[in-house]
Amino acid sequence: IAYIAITGGAGFVGSHLTDKLMMDGHEVTVVDNFFTGRKRNVEHWIGHENFELINHDVVEPLYIEDQIYHLASPASPPNYMYNPIKTLKTNTIGTLNMLLAKRVGARLLLASTSEVYGVHPQNEDYWGHVNPIGPRACYDEGKRVAETMCYAYMKQEGVEVRVARIFNTFGSRMHMNDGRVVSNFILQALQGEPLTVYGTGSQTRAFQYVDLVNGLVLLMNSNISSPVNLGNPEEHTILEFARLIKSLVVSRSQIQFLPEAQDDPQRRRPDIRKAKMMLGWEPVQVPLEEGLNKTIQYFSRELEHQA
Amino acid sequence: IAYIAITGGAGFVGSHLTDKLMMDGHEVTVVDNFFTGRKRNVEHWIGHENFELINHDVVEPLYIEDQIYHLASPASPPNYMYNPIKTLKTNTIGTLNMLLAKRVGARLLLASTSEVYGVHPQNEDYWGHVNPIGPRACYDEGKRVAETMCYAYMKQEGVEVRVARIFNTFGSRMHMNDGRVVSNFILQALQGEPLTVYGTGSQTRAFQYVDLVNGLVLLMNSNISSPVNLGNPEEHTILEFARLIKSLVVSRSQIQFLPEAQDDPQRRRPDIRKAKMMLGWEPVQVPLEEGLNKTIQYFSRELEHQA
Ligand SMILES: NC(=O)c1ccc[n+]([C@@H]2O[C@H](COP(=O)([O-])OP(=O)(O)OC[C@H]3O[C@@H](n4cnc5c(N)ncnc54)[C@H](O)[C@@H]3O)[C@@H](O)[C@H]2O)c1
Ligand SMILES: NC(=O)c1ccc[n+]([C@@H]2O[C@H](COP(=O)([O-])OP(=O)(O)OC[C@H]3O[C@@H](n4cnc5c(N)ncnc54)[C@H](O)[C@@H]3O)[C@@H](O)[C@H]2O)c1
Ligand SMILES: O=c1ccn([C@@H]2O[C@H](COP(=O)(O)OP(=O)(O)O)[C@@H](O)[C@H]2O)c(=O)[nH]1
Ligand SMILES: O=c1ccn([C@@H]2O[C@H](COP(=O)(O)OP(=O)(O)O)[C@@H](O)[C@H]2O)c(=O)[nH]1
Ligand SMILES: O=c1ccn([C@@H]2O[C@H](COP(=O)(O)OP(=O)(O)O)[C@@H](O)[C@H]2O)c(=O)[nH]1
Ligand SMILES: O=c1ccn([C@@H]2O[C@H](COP(=O)(O)OP(=O)(O)O)[C@@H](O)[C@H]2O)c(=O)[nH]1
């Protein structure tokens, strides 16, 4: 049993990670400012003796725990572009604050992103090619420098760090207003609204179900301090994806083409050989269609609750 | 007459900029924590009614002035690698603090760097390709995210920003222990010690004299808010450079080949068409040999003072 903090633990990925770690019998403290996260995502644990929920902004310091899963950061483009200054502060000051882990000897896992690369597919040695001053920069450069900070604290202060470069992930508990493609398409399909494809839809993404959290836990407890890609190498165009979701929902929605988003990466796909070899991890437990069906079920229940 | 703050104003570039702006009749406040800067570099202005010198670390907030030249940051590889965490804090927290310029409506010029590119030559539209977790990352990623912060404050808070991407610069007042190539070679040549070439010496750099500060002032007072390269396009190998300095000093020093530095950029050269066209600036006033001779004079006087 470990004493574990999860920043961003009331969010999409964080709440699934909370479930897994609580189920494994650990003491879990969720640290979240509820910007995109919700108490509901973890409320089934409230009252459990191993669980604590703290309303706290990582831009302010905090001193706790054996292990810190540092997920706190807006993750969806509309969310991180809503207040780019706050996104930068969360990823810079917020990460520096969590690295004060050195004071308590905790190990920190940073939820980094495929966005640090810009160009795909890549293995973990690629340095990246991203726009430092474009609309996505608050997130991309925020995460890049957060990685730099982790390794500076590792080398200079002996803090134990783990860096997960997470690729596109979907599942239940994504926020209804999240704005990322999977929740958008599912909600649109369920409501009979047009599926909004930005650009031609020929850009690709590779989507993993949120059982990703198993990979995070394996990485945290491994001795791999260098960055590790976690994702599903199965690559699809956004248009294929729109069609797939339409057919799984059995929806009559149209597909609507909207203007391309600025600096939208044209291709994204993980090279996960390192995760396979070093962690024995692969995203095989929940295949794409099964994951999508679970997520469709989740959102249709959410819509019923709302109505 | 403007009220101007220069962070890092007691350093190499900053002290020359101080001279120029004082000579132009402005009120100048130098803000420096004296990490690599020295009071001596600006002491000829102490007592002048338009001059103020503040011992202040930019990692703490400060509220001042019409214009802020934000130069505070270790700049030489040995200096910025001495304490990577501090370098990251100076460039992230330090830049955020200076962008509170929004509170007083000041305009901020960031002394950014050619290092944001990694691969050369490039114009200002190139996104860059640098190692986010290597030994140079605390500086490269620190400066990249500092640029991101500037543009986030510009778009979101209306702060007026200017971003100078400065290329290798040399001249008087470089610290004797600075560790960058020009001061190293000159001091070695003057003292009859071997000139230390890292690697084969076939890597290139393009060196400008510190009259660069004219470019900084032109940029600050222009209406160009996008990044501008400032440098001398005259590119030389480090070995050519060692030979040139040896001959200008008329030194009997040997040339000694040492191991290559990790992640050392193999080529660097500015594309300065934008500065020429938009600012009417070119680094022509002091040609390379003349600049080197002035710098050699400076260091030989420094050595005499020491003896
Ligand atoms: N889901 C993906 O596809 C994906 C891909 C790559 C990386 N990631 C990373 O995984 C992490 C979680 O992403 P997610 O998809 O669960 O998004 P999310 O928006 O659901 O979760 C982010 C959580 O962080 C919290 N938060 C934001 N700023 C905070 C602050 N300053 N202080 C405290 N809490 C704060 C939010 O309230 C929310 O609960 C993020 O760091 C994200 O960058 C996710
Ligand atoms: N000289 C070059 O070739 C070159 C090239 C590209 C960019 N730049 C940039 O120009 C600026 C000046 O470089 P330089 O060559 O004069 O180096 P320098 O080391 O001589 O000057 C840096 C100055 O900043 C001060 N400083 C450092 N950290 C500080 C902090 N936390 N608070 C307050 N002051 C602090 C130092 O004491 C010093 O006076 C730097 O931002 C550097 O990144 C220089
Ligand atoms: O993680 C967060 C928390 C808040 N906000 C939004 O940012 C704005 C300012 O929030 P706060 O005062 O916490 O941040 P500041 O910019 O003052 O540091 C508000 O509109 C919040 O909704 C945000 O974008 N991300
Ligand atoms: O309603 C939407 C939302 C997103 N996208 C596209 O889907 C891809 C994935 O976008 P998302 O916002 O999910 O995350 P990203 O991978 O870009 O960070 C991008 O090419 C978007 O332009 C889309 O076509 N329609
Ligand atoms: O701009 C600076 C100022 C200080 N230091 C060095 O960093 C260490 C700690 O300095 P400080 O306490 O100011 O920084 P902290 O890391 O605590 O924020 C000391 O060895 C200083 O010599 C540095 O590298 N850069
Ligand atoms: O004593 C020295 C110092 C530097 N260099 C090389 O000179 C170039 C310029 O190094 P500097 O530290 O001046 O700055 P950089 O341009 O790398 O930031 C690099 O290729 C260094 O490896 C060298 O050969 N000998």
Coordinates of N, CA, C and O and ligand atoms in Angstrom, one line a residue, chain A residues 75-78 80 115 136 168 179-182 184-185 188 196-199 203 205 207 238 261 264-265 268, ligand 4:
Chain A
A75 N -6.7 19.6 -21.0 CA -6.2 18.6 -22.0 C -6.8 18.8 -23.4 O -6.2 18.4 -24.4
S76 N -8.0 19.3 -23.4 CA -8.7 19.4 -24.7 C -8.4 20.8 -25.3 O -8.3 21.8 -24.6
P77 N -8.2 20.9 -26.7 CA -7.8 22.2 -27.2 C -8.8 23.3 -26.8 O -8.3 24.4 -26.4
P78 N -10.1 23.2 -26.9 CA -10.9 24.3 -26.5 C -10.6 24.7 -25.0 O -10.6 25.9 -24.6
Y80 N -7.8 24.2 -23.2 CA -6.5 24.8 -22.9 C -6.3 26.1 -23.6 O -5.5 27.0 -23.2
E115 N 1.7 15.4 -28.1 CA 1.9 16.7 -28.6 C 3.3 17.3 -28.6 O 3.7 18.2 -29.3
R136 N -1.7 26.4 -30.2 CA -1.5 25.2 -29.4 C -0.3 25.3 -28.4 O -0.1 24.4 -27.6
N168 N -3.9 10.1 -27.8 CA -5.4 10.3 -27.7 C -6.1 9.2 -27.0 O -6.0 8.1 -27.4
G179 N -15.0 18.9 -25.9 CA -14.6 19.5 -27.2 C -13.7 18.6 -28.0 O -13.4 18.9 -29.1
R180 N -13.1 17.5 -27.4 CA -12.3 16.6 -28.2 C -13.2 15.8 -29.1 O -14.4 15.7 -28.9
V181 N -12.5 15.2 -30.1 CA -13.3 14.6 -31.2 C -14.2 13.5 -30.8 O -15.4 13.4 -31.3
V182 N -13.8 12.6 -29.9 CA -14.6 11.4 -29.6 C -15.9 11.8 -28.9 O -17.0 11.4 -29.3
N184 N -17.3 14.8 -28.9 CA -18.1 15.6 -29.8 C -18.9 14.7 -30.8 O -20.1 14.8 -30.9
F185 N -18.2 13.7 -31.4 CA -18.9 12.9 -32.4 C -20.0 12.0 -31.8 O -21.1 11.9 -32.3
Q188 N -22.9 14.2 -30.8 CA -23.6 14.7 -32.0 C -24.4 13.6 -32.6 O -25.6 13.7 -32.9
T196 N -19.3 17.2 -36.7 CA -18.5 18.3 -37.2 C -17.0 17.8 -37.5 O -16.3 17.6 -36.5
V197 N -16.7 17.7 -38.8 CA -15.3 17.3 -39.1 C -14.6 18.6 -39.5 O -15.0 19.4 -40.3
Y198 N -13.5 18.9 -38.8 CA -12.7 20.1 -39.1 C -11.7 19.8 -40.2 O -10.9 18.8 -40.1
G199 N -11.7 20.6 -41.3 CA -10.9 20.3 -42.5 C -11.5 19.2 -43.3 O -12.7 18.9 -43.2
Q203 N -6.9 14.0 -41.9 CA -5.9 14.0 -40.8 C -6.2 12.7 -40.0 O -7.3 12.3 -39.8
R205 N -5.6 10.2 -36.4 CA -5.3 10.0 -35.0 C -5.4 8.5 -34.6 O -6.0 7.8 -35.4
F207 N -6.5 6.2 -31.4 CA -7.3 6.3 -30.2 C -7.1 5.1 -29.3 O -7.3 4.0 -29.7
I238 N -9.9 11.0 -39.4 CA -11.0 11.5 -38.6 C -12.3 11.2 -39.3 O -13.4 11.0 -38.7
A261 N -8.7 23.5 -38.3 CA -8.2 24.2 -37.2 C -6.7 24.6 -37.4 O -6.0 23.8 -38.1
D264 N -3.3 22.3 -36.9 CA -3.8 20.9 -36.5 C -2.8 19.9 -37.0 O -2.6 19.8 -38.2
P265 N -2.3 19.1 -36.2 CA -1.3 18.0 -36.6 C -2.0 17.1 -37.6 O -3.1 16.6 -37.4
R268 N -1.0 11.5 -36.4 CA -0.5 11.1 -35.1 C -0.7 9.7 -34.8 O -1.8 9.1 -35.0
Ligands
LIG4 O1 -15.5 18.2 -33.4 C1 -14.4 17.9 -33.8 C2 -13.3 17.9 -32.9 C3 -12.0 17.6 -33.4 N1 -11.9 17.3 -34.7 C4 -10.5 16.9 -35.2 O2 -10.2 15.7 -34.6 C5 -8.8 15.6 -34.4 C6 -8.5 15.4 -32.9 O3 -8.9 16.5 -32.2 P1 -9.0 16.6 -30.6 O4 -9.5 18.0 -30.3 O5 -9.7 15.4 -30.1 O6 -7.5 16.4 -30.0 P2 -6.0 16.6 -30.6 O7 -5.6 15.3 -31.0 O8 -6.0 17.6 -31.8 O9 -5.3 17.2 -29.5 C7 -8.2 17.0 -34.9 O10 -7.7 16.8 -36.2 C8 -9.4 17.9 -34.9 O11 -9.3 18.9 -35.9 C9 -12.9 17.3 -35.6 O12 -12.8 17.0 -36.8 N2 -14.2 17.6 -35.1

